[in-house]
Amino acid sequence: MKDSIDFGSMDISKLFRKLLIPTVLGMIFSAIFIITDGIFVGKGIGSDALAAVNITAPLFLVNTGVGLMFGIGASVVASIHLSQGKVKVARINITQAVVVSSLLLIAYAAVILCNVEKIALLLGSSPRLLPLAAEYMYWFVPFLVFSALLSSGMFFVRLDGSPNYAMVCNIIPALLNIGLDYLFIFVCKWGMFGAALATSLGYIVGAVMILVYLMQPQRILRLYKVKLSWKSLRLTLRNTGYMCKLGVSSFLCEAAIATMMFAGNYVFIHYLGEDGVAAYSIACYFFPIIFMVYNAIAQSAQPILSYNFGAGHPERVRAAFRLALLTAISCGIIVFAVTALFSSSIVSWFIDSRYPAHDLAVEGLPLFASGFVCFGINIVSIGYFQSVERDRPAMAITLLRGFILVLLCFWLMPLVCGVPGIWLAVPVSELLTFLFVLTLYCRGKRS
């Protein structure tokens, strides 16, 4: 399973490609995981079901954010320890991340399950969508911990030098989800229960694959025996606190998508009703997919950046960052062009043209996609600052793009531009964030 990777001496462009290709392919299959859910729910259950799933999406994104926070934080710390020859400490770090994140998410799921209908209404569900949203949550929320373990485990497998195995851990759950979605929704006619169960089973399989890898004794990075002494617990709290500090920007990136969905659902239902939410849900299925691609670019650069930062090789750090930025910009241009040219076909994957939401989405999706280039630069920049232990700039960019500006734009843009302004709220917030990132770069060069 090892892929002959040397983070400290291999040519940067070759090393980046070696990590990028399987990581992007794995993320593409994760994207297929999400798309299939949308297509099968929209085609097999209906427009309201698609809107109901979108109502519950922020819960999943917060959960994934926790997985990414611990995954990136532990991976950065473990990378630096590996570059200094501290293998045992690196193993302890990833074990602490897996155990603590799992316990937190089990508690998170329990709280949601005790308040399903209240939380659905809080997330913006209308009375018409409430039964569908509640049914989906009852069968999806109990298994959230597995999706987070899959998210965080990818970082540890790649850092151990096995990006191809990490890719397989994405591909198999995605293929399983496709097959089960078709079986449960179209053959068994299980509706929202079937859609939730298919997704949950896919995540369970992926998480088990990660655990099997990390429990094998021949791995450099593997799970370490947990100690329950007071000293060990104090060290665990200290270490996980530092991991969270480094990785919190990734959590906030996911929480930012949840905020975008939450605010958008309220604004769309206010201006356009349930059909507006259904149209917006297609953009919300699309947006995390683009985020996954950019995340794959940032995650491919992360072990290179962290390892060489820890080893004291700044020129290799700069070279890896430049490659990541150029890749993100190229992807953003291509995805925007494809979305603008084929928005009607993309929307038709999810819902039939007989639904009013279809035409709303066709008109709005190109506007929404106009911010993808700036979005890519912002995400890669956050990943860079995290990887070199500069958590403050990463936090500032994340808070600005994901919360402050996006909420401000959702409030102002409809007042200024009407319905097109709702679709442009996210692109405008990404553009303004990019200008802030550009300011940070210029100041860094001067200093």
Coordinates of C-alpha atoms in Angstrom, one line a residue:
M1 CA 0.0 0.0 0.0
K2 CA 3.0 2.4 0.4
D3 CA 3.4 4.7 -2.6
S4 CA 7.2 5.5 -2.4
I5 CA 6.7 9.0 -1.0
D6 CA 9.5 11.1 0.6
F7 CA 8.2 14.4 1.8
G8 CA 11.6 15.9 2.5
S9 CA 13.6 15.2 -0.7
M10 CA 11.3 14.3 -3.6
D11 CA 10.8 16.9 -6.3
I12 CA 7.9 19.2 -5.2
S13 CA 6.0 19.0 -8.5
K14 CA 6.3 15.2 -8.7
L15 CA 5.4 14.9 -5.0
F16 CA 2.4 17.2 -5.3
R17 CA 1.1 15.2 -8.4
K18 CA 1.6 11.9 -6.5
L19 CA -0.6 13.2 -3.7
L20 CA -3.0 15.3 -5.8
I21 CA -4.2 12.7 -8.4
P22 CA -5.5 10.1 -5.9
T23 CA -6.8 12.7 -3.5
V24 CA -8.8 14.5 -6.2
L25 CA -10.0 11.2 -7.6
G26 CA -11.1 10.2 -4.1
M27 CA -12.8 13.6 -3.6
I28 CA -14.6 13.2 -7.0
F29 CA -16.0 9.9 -5.8
S30 CA -17.1 11.7 -2.5
A31 CA -18.7 14.2 -4.7
I32 CA -20.5 11.4 -6.6
F33 CA -21.6 10.2 -3.2
I34 CA -23.4 13.6 -2.6
I35 CA -24.6 14.0 -6.2
T36 CA -26.2 10.5 -6.3
D37 CA -28.1 11.3 -3.1
G38 CA -29.5 14.5 -4.7
I39 CA -30.3 12.8 -8.0
F40 CA -32.1 9.8 -6.5
V41 CA -33.9 11.9 -3.9
G42 CA -35.0 14.5 -6.5
K43 CA -36.0 12.0 -9.2
G44 CA -37.3 9.2 -6.9
I45 CA -39.0 11.1 -4.1
G46 CA -39.6 14.6 -5.4
S47 CA -38.8 18.3 -5.2
D48 CA -40.0 18.7 -1.5
A49 CA -37.7 15.7 -0.5
L50 CA -34.7 17.5 -2.1
A51 CA -35.5 20.7 -0.2
A52 CA -35.9 18.7 3.1
V53 CA -32.5 17.1 2.7
N54 CA -31.0 20.5 2.1
I55 CA -32.7 21.7 5.3
T56 CA -30.8 19.0 7.3
A57 CA -27.5 19.5 5.5
P58 CA -26.0 22.0 8.1
L59 CA -26.0 19.2 10.7
F60 CA -23.9 17.0 8.5
L61 CA -21.5 19.8 7.6
V62 CA -20.9 20.6 11.2
N63 CA -20.2 16.9 11.8
T64 CA -17.8 16.8 8.8
G65 CA -16.2 20.0 10.1
V66 CA -15.3 18.3 13.4
G67 CA -13.7 15.4 11.5
L68 CA -11.7 17.8 9.3
M69 CA -10.6 19.9 12.3
F70 CA -9.2 16.9 14.1
G71 CA -7.8 15.4 10.9
I72 CA -5.9 18.5 9.8
G73 CA -4.9 19.5 13.3
A74 CA -3.5 16.0 14.1
S75 CA -2.0 15.6 10.7
V76 CA -0.1 18.9 10.9
V77 CA 1.3 18.1 14.4
A78 CA 2.1 14.5 13.4
S79 CA 3.8 15.7 10.2
I80 CA 6.1 17.9 12.1
H81 CA 6.9 15.2 14.7
L82 CA 7.6 12.7 11.9
S83 CA 10.0 15.2 10.2
Q84 CA 11.9 15.3 13.6
G85 CA 11.9 11.5 14.0
K86 CA 9.3 11.4 16.8
V87 CA 7.2 8.5 15.4
K88 CA 5.7 7.4 18.7
V89 CA 4.4 10.9 19.5
A90 CA 2.9 11.1 16.0
R91 CA 1.0 7.8 16.6
I92 CA -0.3 9.1 20.0
N93 CA -1.5 12.3 18.3
I94 CA -3.6 10.6 15.7
T95 CA -5.0 8.2 18.3
Q96 CA -6.0 11.1 20.5
A97 CA -7.7 12.8 17.5
V98 CA -9.7 9.7 16.6
V99 CA -10.9 8.9 20.2
V100 CA -11.8 12.5 21.3
S101 CA -13.6 13.4 18.0
S102 CA -15.6 10.2 18.1
L103 CA -16.8 10.9 21.7
L104 CA -17.7 14.4 20.9
L105 CA -19.8 13.4 17.8
I106 CA -21.6 10.6 19.6
A107 CA -22.8 13.3 22.1
Y108 CA -23.7 15.6 19.2
A109 CA -25.8 13.0 17.6
A110 CA -27.6 12.1 20.9
V111 CA -28.6 15.8 21.4
I112 CA -30.0 16.0 17.9
L113 CA -32.0 12.8 18.1
C114 CA -33.6 14.0 21.3
N115 CA -34.8 17.2 19.6
V116 CA -35.3 16.3 15.9
E117 CA -38.4 18.3 15.0
K118 CA -37.3 21.4 17.0
I119 CA -33.9 21.4 15.3
A120 CA -35.6 20.9 11.8
L121 CA -37.8 23.9 12.4
L122 CA -34.8 25.9 13.7
L123 CA -32.9 25.1 10.5
G124 CA -35.7 26.7 8.5
S125 CA -38.1 23.8 7.7
S126 CA -41.7 24.7 6.8
P127 CA -44.6 22.6 8.1
R128 CA -44.8 21.0 4.7
L129 CA -41.2 19.9 4.7
L130 CA -41.0 18.9 8.4
P131 CA -42.1 15.2 8.1
L132 CA -39.6 14.5 5.3
A133 CA -36.8 16.3 7.1
A134 CA -37.5 14.5 10.4
E135 CA -37.6 11.1 8.8
Y136 CA -34.2 11.7 7.1
M137 CA -32.6 12.9 10.3
Y138 CA -33.8 9.9 12.4
W139 CA -32.0 7.5 10.1
F140 CA -28.9 9.5 9.2
V141 CA -27.9 11.3 12.4
P142 CA -27.0 8.1 14.5
F143 CA -24.2 7.3 12.0
L144 CA -22.6 10.7 11.7
V145 CA -19.6 9.6 13.7
F146 CA -18.6 7.3 10.9
S147 CA -18.6 10.0 8.2
A148 CA -16.3 12.2 10.5
L149 CA -14.0 9.2 11.0
L150 CA -13.7 8.8 7.3
S151 CA -13.0 12.5 6.8
S152 CA -10.2 12.6 9.5
G153 CA -8.8 9.2 8.7
M154 CA -7.9 10.3 5.1
F155 CA -5.3 12.7 6.4
F156 CA -3.6 10.0 8.5
V157 CA -3.5 7.5 5.6
R158 CA -2.1 10.0 3.2
L159 CA 0.5 11.1 5.7
D160 CA 1.5 7.5 6.2
G161 CA 2.4 7.5 2.5
S162 CA -0.7 5.7 1.1
P163 CA -2.8 8.2 -0.9
N164 CA -4.0 5.5 -3.2
Y165 CA -5.5 3.5 -0.3
A166 CA -7.2 6.8 0.9
M167 CA -8.6 7.1 -2.6
V168 CA -10.1 3.6 -2.4
C169 CA -11.7 4.5 0.9
N170 CA -13.7 7.1 -0.9
I171 CA -14.4 5.1 -4.0
I172 CA -15.9 2.0 -2.4
P173 CA -18.4 3.9 -0.1
A174 CA -19.5 6.0 -3.1
L175 CA -20.1 3.0 -5.3
L176 CA -22.0 1.3 -2.5
N177 CA -24.1 4.3 -2.0
I178 CA -25.1 4.5 -5.6
G179 CA -26.2 0.9 -5.6
L180 CA -28.1 1.1 -2.4
D181 CA -29.7 4.4 -3.3
Y182 CA -31.2 2.8 -6.4
L183 CA -32.2 -0.3 -4.5
F184 CA -33.8 1.4 -1.5
I185 CA -35.5 4.3 -3.3
F186 CA -36.6 2.9 -6.7
V187 CA -36.9 -0.8 -6.0
C188 CA -37.9 -1.0 -2.3
K189 CA -39.7 2.4 -2.4
W190 CA -38.4 3.2 1.1
G191 CA -38.4 7.0 0.4
M192 CA -36.4 9.2 2.8
F193 CA -35.6 6.3 5.1
G194 CA -33.9 4.5 2.1
A195 CA -31.9 7.5 1.1
A196 CA -30.6 8.1 4.7
L197 CA -29.8 4.4 5.2
A198 CA -27.9 4.1 1.9
T199 CA -25.7 7.1 2.8
S200 CA -25.1 5.9 6.3
L201 CA -24.1 2.4 5.2
G202 CA -21.6 3.9 2.8
Y203 CA -20.0 5.9 5.5
I204 CA -19.8 2.9 7.9
V205 CA -17.9 0.9 5.3
G206 CA -15.4 3.7 4.6
A207 CA -14.8 4.3 8.3
V208 CA -14.2 0.6 8.9
M209 CA -11.6 0.6 6.0
I210 CA -9.8 3.5 7.7
L211 CA -9.7 1.7 11.1
V212 CA -8.5 -1.5 9.5
Y213 CA -5.5 0.4 8.0
L214 CA -4.7 2.3 11.2
M215 CA -4.7 -0.9 13.3
Q216 CA -2.2 -2.8 11.3
P217 CA 1.2 -3.1 13.2
Q218 CA 3.4 -2.6 10.1
R219 CA 2.1 0.9 9.5
I220 CA 4.4 3.8 10.6
L221 CA 1.3 5.8 11.6
R222 CA -1.1 3.6 13.5
L223 CA -3.4 3.7 16.5
Y224 CA -1.6 3.6 19.8
K225 CA -2.9 2.0 23.0
V226 CA -4.9 4.5 25.0
K227 CA -3.9 5.1 28.6
L228 CA -6.5 6.2 31.2
S229 CA -4.2 7.7 33.9
W230 CA -4.7 11.3 35.0
K231 CA -1.4 12.4 33.4
S232 CA -2.4 10.8 30.1
L233 CA -5.8 12.5 30.2
R234 CA -4.2 15.9 30.9
L235 CA -1.8 15.4 28.0
T236 CA -4.7 14.3 25.7
L237 CA -6.6 17.5 26.6
R238 CA -3.5 19.6 26.0
N239 CA -2.7 17.9 22.6
T240 CA -6.2 17.9 21.3
G241 CA -6.6 21.5 22.3
Y242 CA -3.6 22.4 20.1
M243 CA -4.9 20.2 17.3
C244 CA -8.2 22.0 17.4
K245 CA -6.5 25.4 17.4
L246 CA -4.7 24.4 14.2
G247 CA -7.6 22.7 12.6
V248 CA -10.5 25.0 13.7
S249 CA -10.4 26.9 10.4
S250 CA -11.3 23.7 8.6
F251 CA -14.2 23.2 11.0
L252 CA -15.3 26.7 10.4
C253 CA -15.1 26.2 6.6
E254 CA -17.7 23.4 6.9
A255 CA -19.7 25.5 9.4
A256 CA -19.5 28.3 6.9
I257 CA -21.1 26.1 4.2
A258 CA -23.8 25.2 6.9
T259 CA -24.2 29.0 7.5
M260 CA -24.5 29.6 3.8
M261 CA -27.2 26.9 3.5
F262 CA -29.0 28.1 6.7
A263 CA -29.1 31.8 5.7
G264 CA -29.9 30.9 2.0
N265 CA -32.8 28.7 3.0
Y266 CA -34.3 31.5 5.0
V267 CA -33.8 34.1 2.3
F268 CA -35.0 31.9 -0.5
I269 CA -38.1 30.7 1.3
H270 CA -38.9 34.4 2.2
Y271 CA -38.6 35.5 -1.5
L272 CA -39.6 32.4 -3.5
G273 CA -41.2 29.9 -1.1
E274 CA -40.5 26.1 -1.1
D275 CA -39.7 26.2 -4.8
G276 CA -36.9 28.7 -4.1
V277 CA -35.4 26.4 -1.4
A278 CA -35.6 23.4 -3.9
A279 CA -33.7 25.5 -6.5
Y280 CA -31.2 26.6 -4.0
S281 CA -30.7 23.0 -2.8
I282 CA -29.2 22.2 -6.2
A283 CA -26.6 24.9 -5.8
C284 CA -26.0 23.6 -2.3
Y285 CA -25.4 20.1 -3.6
F286 CA -23.0 21.6 -6.1
F287 CA -21.1 23.9 -3.7
P288 CA -19.7 21.2 -1.4
I289 CA -18.6 19.3 -4.5
I290 CA -16.5 22.2 -5.6
F291 CA -15.3 22.6 -2.0
M292 CA -14.2 19.0 -2.0
V293 CA -12.0 19.6 -5.1
Y294 CA -10.4 22.6 -3.5
N295 CA -10.1 20.8 -0.3
A296 CA -8.3 17.9 -2.2
I297 CA -5.8 20.5 -3.5
A298 CA -5.2 21.9 0.0
Q299 CA -5.0 18.5 1.6
S300 CA -2.5 17.3 -1.1
A301 CA -0.3 20.3 -0.3
Q302 CA -0.7 20.0 3.5
P303 CA 1.7 17.1 4.4
I304 CA 4.3 18.6 2.0
L305 CA 4.0 22.1 3.6
S306 CA 3.9 20.8 7.2
Y307 CA 6.7 18.3 6.8
N308 CA 9.1 20.8 5.1
F309 CA 8.1 23.6 7.5
G310 CA 9.0 21.3 10.4
A311 CA 12.3 20.3 8.7
G312 CA 13.2 24.0 8.0
H313 CA 13.0 24.0 4.1
P314 CA 11.1 27.3 3.3
E315 CA 11.9 27.1 -0.4
R316 CA 10.0 23.8 -0.7
V317 CA 7.1 25.2 1.3
R318 CA 6.8 28.2 -1.1
A319 CA 7.0 25.9 -4.2
A320 CA 4.2 23.6 -2.9
F321 CA 2.0 26.6 -2.1
R322 CA 2.5 28.1 -5.6
L323 CA 1.5 24.8 -7.2
A324 CA -1.6 24.5 -5.1
L325 CA -2.7 28.0 -5.9
L326 CA -2.2 27.6 -9.7
T327 CA -4.1 24.3 -9.6
A328 CA -7.0 25.9 -7.7
I329 CA -7.3 28.8 -10.1
S330 CA -7.3 26.5 -13.1
C331 CA -10.0 24.3 -11.6
G332 CA -12.1 27.3 -10.7
I333 CA -12.0 28.7 -14.3
I334 CA -12.9 25.3 -15.8
V335 CA -15.8 24.6 -13.4
F336 CA -17.3 28.1 -13.8
A337 CA -17.2 27.7 -17.6
V338 CA -18.8 24.2 -17.5
T339 CA -21.5 25.5 -15.1
A340 CA -22.3 28.5 -17.2
L341 CA -22.6 26.5 -20.4
F342 CA -24.4 23.5 -19.1
S343 CA -26.5 24.8 -16.2
S344 CA -29.8 23.4 -17.7
S345 CA -28.3 19.9 -18.0
I346 CA -26.9 20.0 -14.5
V347 CA -30.2 21.1 -13.0
S348 CA -32.0 18.4 -15.0
W349 CA -30.0 15.7 -13.2
F350 CA -31.7 16.6 -10.0
I351 CA -35.3 17.6 -10.9
D352 CA -37.6 17.4 -13.9
S353 CA -38.5 20.5 -15.9
R354 CA -42.1 20.3 -14.7
Y355 CA -41.2 21.6 -11.3
P356 CA -41.1 25.4 -11.0
A357 CA -37.7 25.0 -9.1
H358 CA -36.1 23.8 -12.4
D359 CA -36.2 27.2 -14.2
L360 CA -35.2 29.1 -11.0
A361 CA -32.1 26.9 -10.6
V362 CA -31.2 27.2 -14.3
E363 CA -31.2 31.0 -14.1
G364 CA -29.4 31.2 -10.8
L365 CA -26.7 28.5 -11.0
P366 CA -24.3 30.4 -13.4
L367 CA -24.6 33.5 -11.1
F368 CA -23.8 31.3 -8.1
A369 CA -20.8 29.7 -9.9
S370 CA -19.2 33.1 -10.7
G371 CA -17.4 33.0 -7.3
F372 CA -15.6 29.7 -7.7
V373 CA -12.2 31.1 -8.7
C374 CA -12.0 33.3 -5.6
F375 CA -13.4 30.5 -3.5
G376 CA -10.5 28.2 -4.6
I377 CA -7.8 30.8 -3.7
N378 CA -9.4 31.4 -0.3
I379 CA -9.6 27.7 0.6
V380 CA -6.0 27.0 -0.5
S381 CA -4.8 30.0 1.4
I382 CA -6.5 28.8 4.6
G383 CA -4.9 25.4 4.1
Y384 CA -1.4 27.0 3.7
F385 CA -1.7 29.1 6.9
Q386 CA -2.9 26.0 8.9
S387 CA 0.0 23.9 7.5
V388 CA 2.7 26.3 8.7
E389 CA 1.1 26.8 12.2
R390 CA -0.3 30.3 11.5
D391 CA -3.7 29.8 12.8
R392 CA -4.6 33.5 13.2
P393 CA -4.6 34.4 9.5
A394 CA -6.4 31.1 8.7
M395 CA -9.0 32.0 11.3
A396 CA -9.4 35.5 10.0
I397 CA -10.0 34.4 6.4
T398 CA -12.4 31.7 7.5
L399 CA -14.5 34.0 9.7
L400 CA -14.6 36.7 7.1
R401 CA -15.7 34.6 4.1
G402 CA -17.8 32.1 5.9
F403 CA -19.8 34.2 8.4
I404 CA -19.4 37.9 8.4
L405 CA -19.4 38.7 4.7
V406 CA -21.8 36.0 3.6
L407 CA -24.5 37.0 6.1
L408 CA -24.0 40.6 5.2
C409 CA -24.3 39.8 1.5
F410 CA -27.4 37.6 2.0
W411 CA -29.0 40.6 3.7
L412 CA -27.9 43.4 1.3
M413 CA -27.7 41.8 -2.1
P414 CA -31.5 40.9 -2.5
L415 CA -32.3 44.5 -1.5
V416 CA -30.0 45.9 -4.1
C417 CA -30.4 43.4 -7.0
G418 CA -33.6 41.5 -6.2
V419 CA -33.7 37.7 -6.7
P420 CA -30.4 37.6 -8.7
G421 CA -28.8 39.2 -5.7
I422 CA -29.6 36.2 -3.6
W423 CA -27.6 34.0 -6.0
L424 CA -24.8 36.5 -6.1
A425 CA -24.5 36.8 -2.3
V426 CA -21.9 34.0 -1.9
P427 CA -19.8 35.0 -5.0
V428 CA -19.6 38.6 -3.7
S429 CA -18.5 37.5 -0.2
E430 CA -15.8 35.3 -1.8
L431 CA -14.5 38.2 -3.9
L432 CA -14.3 40.5 -0.9
T433 CA -12.5 37.8 1.1
F434 CA -10.0 37.3 -1.8
L435 CA -9.2 41.1 -1.6
F436 CA -8.4 40.6 2.1
V437 CA -6.2 37.6 1.3
L438 CA -4.4 39.6 -1.3
T439 CA -3.7 42.3 1.3
L440 CA -2.2 39.6 3.6
Y441 CA 0.1 38.4 0.8
C442 CA 1.2 41.9 -0.1
R443 CA 2.0 42.7 3.6
G444 CA 3.9 39.3 3.9
K445 CA 6.1 40.2 0.9
R446 CA 6.9 43.6 2.2
S447 CA 7.9 42.2 5.6

